[in-house]
């Protein structure tokens, strides 16, 4: 287990850290074959991917029952959420949606090897029946207006969307207001100074 993982996750159980370490090693093994994350980010994966993902778990209200992660790719942030939730004894169900079959196979492999219960939907988000999720997350999937179109059918009443966004997030928010009503709060990212996690509630069409 790398000391970096211990520093990044000081308050989780040993079992959770071991699961994260196993995930990290599988990511490094599979990445040259299916490009789950940019290869240049692999050496700093604990910070760039694992700690970055953990932010949404910490921001969500604790009482969620269904969490859906859209466009999960290599599992960020959704699979990290599932590992942290399992470690905390959280009873909620996490679904990862990823249309690329090879990436979905990777997600199922990590879930099986770490023993973390997670549902992997290997399909396009647009093809899913409504998920009625209390929390929806997505990182690096689409600009905000398009992301709202993808997420909206899957939100339960009083749901929260937690979206990682880069430096252009203010412009994306302005663009989205042409089409959508919502309350939004930005949380400065702990892993990248110009990035944020946007917390969006009460999303409805204009
Ligand atoms: C840029 S990657 C980001 C992956 C991951 N969220 C991350 O931050 O590392 C976007 C992922 O979304 C998936 N994706 C894009 N559009 C999708 C759709 N309409 N339905 C399901 N998955 C989609 C792609 O296959 C890809 O794996």
mmCIF file of N, CA and C and ligand atoms in Angstrom, residues 36-37 49 69-77 97-100 103 121 123-126 138-141 150, ligand 1:
data_model
loop_
_atom_site.group_PDB
_atom_site.id
_atom_site.type_symbol
_atom_site.label_atom_id
_atom_site.label_comp_id
_atom_site.label_asym_id
_atom_site.label_seq_id
_atom_site.Cartn_x
_atom_site.Cartn_y
_atom_site.Cartn_z
ATOM 1 N N UNK A 36 -8.219 4.142 -19.752
ATOM 2 C CA UNK A 36 -9.291 4.541 -18.828
ATOM 3 C C UNK A 36 -9.124 5.986 -18.376
ATOM 4 N N UNK A 37 -7.871 6.381 -18.150
ATOM 5 C CA UNK A 37 -7.560 7.774 -17.799
ATOM 6 C C UNK A 37 -6.338 8.192 -18.612
ATOM 7 N N UNK A 49 -7.373 11.243 -9.283
ATOM 8 C CA UNK A 49 -8.583 10.444 -9.523
ATOM 9 C C UNK A 49 -9.280 9.987 -8.238
ATOM 10 N N UNK A 69 -23.854 7.212 -11.282
ATOM 11 C CA UNK A 69 -22.707 7.922 -11.853
ATOM 12 C C UNK A 69 -22.776 7.766 -13.375
ATOM 13 N N UNK A 70 -22.820 8.891 -14.086
ATOM 14 C CA UNK A 70 -22.998 8.864 -15.540
ATOM 15 C C UNK A 70 -21.648 8.945 -16.257
ATOM 16 N N UNK A 71 -21.452 8.112 -17.262
ATOM 17 C CA UNK A 71 -20.200 8.128 -18.030
ATOM 18 C C UNK A 71 -19.006 7.829 -17.144
ATOM 19 N N UNK A 72 -19.069 6.680 -16.457
ATOM 20 C CA UNK A 72 -18.096 6.377 -15.397
ATOM 21 C C UNK A 72 -16.675 6.147 -15.901
ATOM 22 N N UNK A 73 -16.514 5.720 -17.150
ATOM 23 C CA UNK A 73 -15.166 5.462 -17.671
ATOM 24 C C UNK A 73 -14.446 4.449 -16.797
ATOM 25 N N UNK A 74 -13.318 4.859 -16.214
ATOM 26 C CA UNK A 74 -12.557 3.981 -15.327
ATOM 27 C C UNK A 74 -13.112 3.953 -13.909
ATOM 28 N N UNK A 75 -14.264 4.611 -13.680
ATOM 29 C CA UNK A 75 -14.917 4.509 -12.369
ATOM 30 C C UNK A 75 -14.860 5.773 -11.525
ATOM 31 N N UNK A 76 -14.499 6.896 -12.160
ATOM 32 C CA UNK A 76 -14.360 8.145 -11.393
ATOM 33 C C UNK A 76 -15.489 9.110 -11.721
ATOM 34 N N UNK A 77 -16.253 9.552 -10.741
ATOM 35 C CA UNK A 77 -16.062 9.276 -9.323
ATOM 36 C C UNK A 77 -16.839 8.065 -8.777
ATOM 37 N N UNK A 97 -22.899 3.978 -15.040
ATOM 38 C CA UNK A 97 -23.387 3.879 -16.420
ATOM 39 C C UNK A 97 -22.236 4.174 -17.367
ATOM 40 N N UNK A 98 -21.906 3.221 -18.193
ATOM 41 C CA UNK A 98 -20.768 3.370 -19.108
ATOM 42 C C UNK A 98 -21.056 2.577 -20.389
ATOM 43 N N UNK A 99 -21.096 3.303 -21.528
ATOM 44 C CA UNK A 99 -21.499 2.647 -22.776
ATOM 45 C C UNK A 99 -20.377 1.820 -23.414
ATOM 46 N N UNK A 100 -19.133 2.101 -23.074
ATOM 47 C CA UNK A 100 -18.008 1.344 -23.653
ATOM 48 C C UNK A 100 -17.907 -0.009 -22.936
ATOM 49 N N UNK A 103 -14.705 -0.830 -20.938
ATOM 50 C CA UNK A 103 -14.617 -0.093 -19.669
ATOM 51 C C UNK A 103 -15.590 -0.688 -18.651
ATOM 52 N N UNK A 121 -24.192 -0.598 -15.559
ATOM 53 C CA UNK A 121 -25.081 -0.574 -16.724
ATOM 54 C C UNK A 121 -24.218 -0.264 -17.941
ATOM 55 N N UNK A 123 -24.536 0.578 -20.982
ATOM 56 C CA UNK A 123 -25.424 1.088 -22.033
ATOM 57 C C UNK A 123 -25.307 2.599 -22.109
ATOM 58 N N UNK A 124 -25.931 3.157 -23.121
ATOM 59 C CA UNK A 124 -25.948 4.611 -23.229
ATOM 60 C C UNK A 124 -26.918 5.179 -22.191
ATOM 61 N N UNK A 125 -26.568 6.308 -21.642
ATOM 62 C CA UNK A 125 -27.414 6.948 -20.626
ATOM 63 C C UNK A 125 -28.819 7.180 -21.198
ATOM 64 N N UNK A 126 -28.878 7.589 -22.453
ATOM 65 C CA UNK A 126 -30.149 7.917 -23.100
ATOM 66 C C UNK A 126 -31.054 6.689 -23.219
ATOM 67 N N UNK A 138 -21.138 13.034 -12.215
ATOM 68 C CA UNK A 138 -20.480 12.857 -13.515
ATOM 69 C C UNK A 138 -19.226 13.709 -13.514
ATOM 70 N N UNK A 139 -18.174 13.144 -14.104
ATOM 71 C CA UNK A 139 -16.939 13.911 -14.273
ATOM 72 C C UNK A 139 -16.515 13.779 -15.727
ATOM 73 N N UNK A 140 -16.163 14.901 -16.343
ATOM 74 C CA UNK A 140 -15.621 14.910 -17.704
ATOM 75 C C UNK A 140 -16.529 14.196 -18.703
ATOM 76 N N UNK A 141 -17.835 14.438 -18.580
ATOM 77 C CA UNK A 141 -18.758 13.774 -19.502
ATOM 78 C C UNK A 141 -19.251 14.705 -20.599
ATOM 79 N N UNK A 150 -28.940 14.924 -19.971
ATOM 80 C CA UNK A 150 -28.693 13.502 -19.684
ATOM 81 C C UNK A 150 -29.167 13.121 -18.280
HETATM 82 C C1 LIG B 1 -13.975 11.518 -20.726
HETATM 83 S S1 LIG B 1 -14.583 10.021 -20.071
HETATM 84 C C2 LIG B 1 -14.675 10.379 -18.336
HETATM 85 C C3 LIG B 1 -14.690 9.128 -17.536
HETATM 86 C C4 LIG B 1 -14.730 9.322 -16.023
HETATM 87 N N1 LIG B 1 -15.973 9.922 -15.575
HETATM 88 C C5 LIG B 1 -13.564 10.130 -15.539
HETATM 89 O O1 LIG B 1 -13.741 11.292 -15.150
HETATM 90 O O2 LIG B 1 -12.407 9.624 -15.525
HETATM 91 C C6 LIG B 1 -16.322 9.981 -20.521
HETATM 92 C C7 LIG B 1 -16.906 8.584 -20.458
HETATM 93 O O3 LIG B 1 -18.296 8.655 -20.686
HETATM 94 C C8 LIG B 1 -18.698 7.607 -21.549
HETATM 95 N N2 LIG B 1 -19.882 8.114 -22.241
HETATM 96 C C9 LIG B 1 -19.943 9.191 -23.081
HETATM 97 N N3 LIG B 1 -21.202 9.396 -23.502
HETATM 98 C C10 LIG B 1 -21.958 8.413 -22.928
HETATM 99 C C11 LIG B 1 -23.351 8.096 -22.982
HETATM 100 N N4 LIG B 1 -24.191 8.827 -23.719
HETATM 101 N N5 LIG B 1 -23.789 7.041 -22.264
HETATM 102 C C12 LIG B 1 -22.922 6.307 -21.495
HETATM 103 N N6 LIG B 1 -21.605 6.560 -21.408
HETATM 104 C C13 LIG B 1 -21.116 7.608 -22.120
HETATM 105 C C14 LIG B 1 -17.496 7.370 -22.448
HETATM 106 O O4 LIG B 1 -17.484 6.053 -22.973
HETATM 107 C C15 LIG B 1 -16.343 7.632 -21.510
HETATM 108 O O5 LIG B 1 -15.905 6.457 -20.879
#
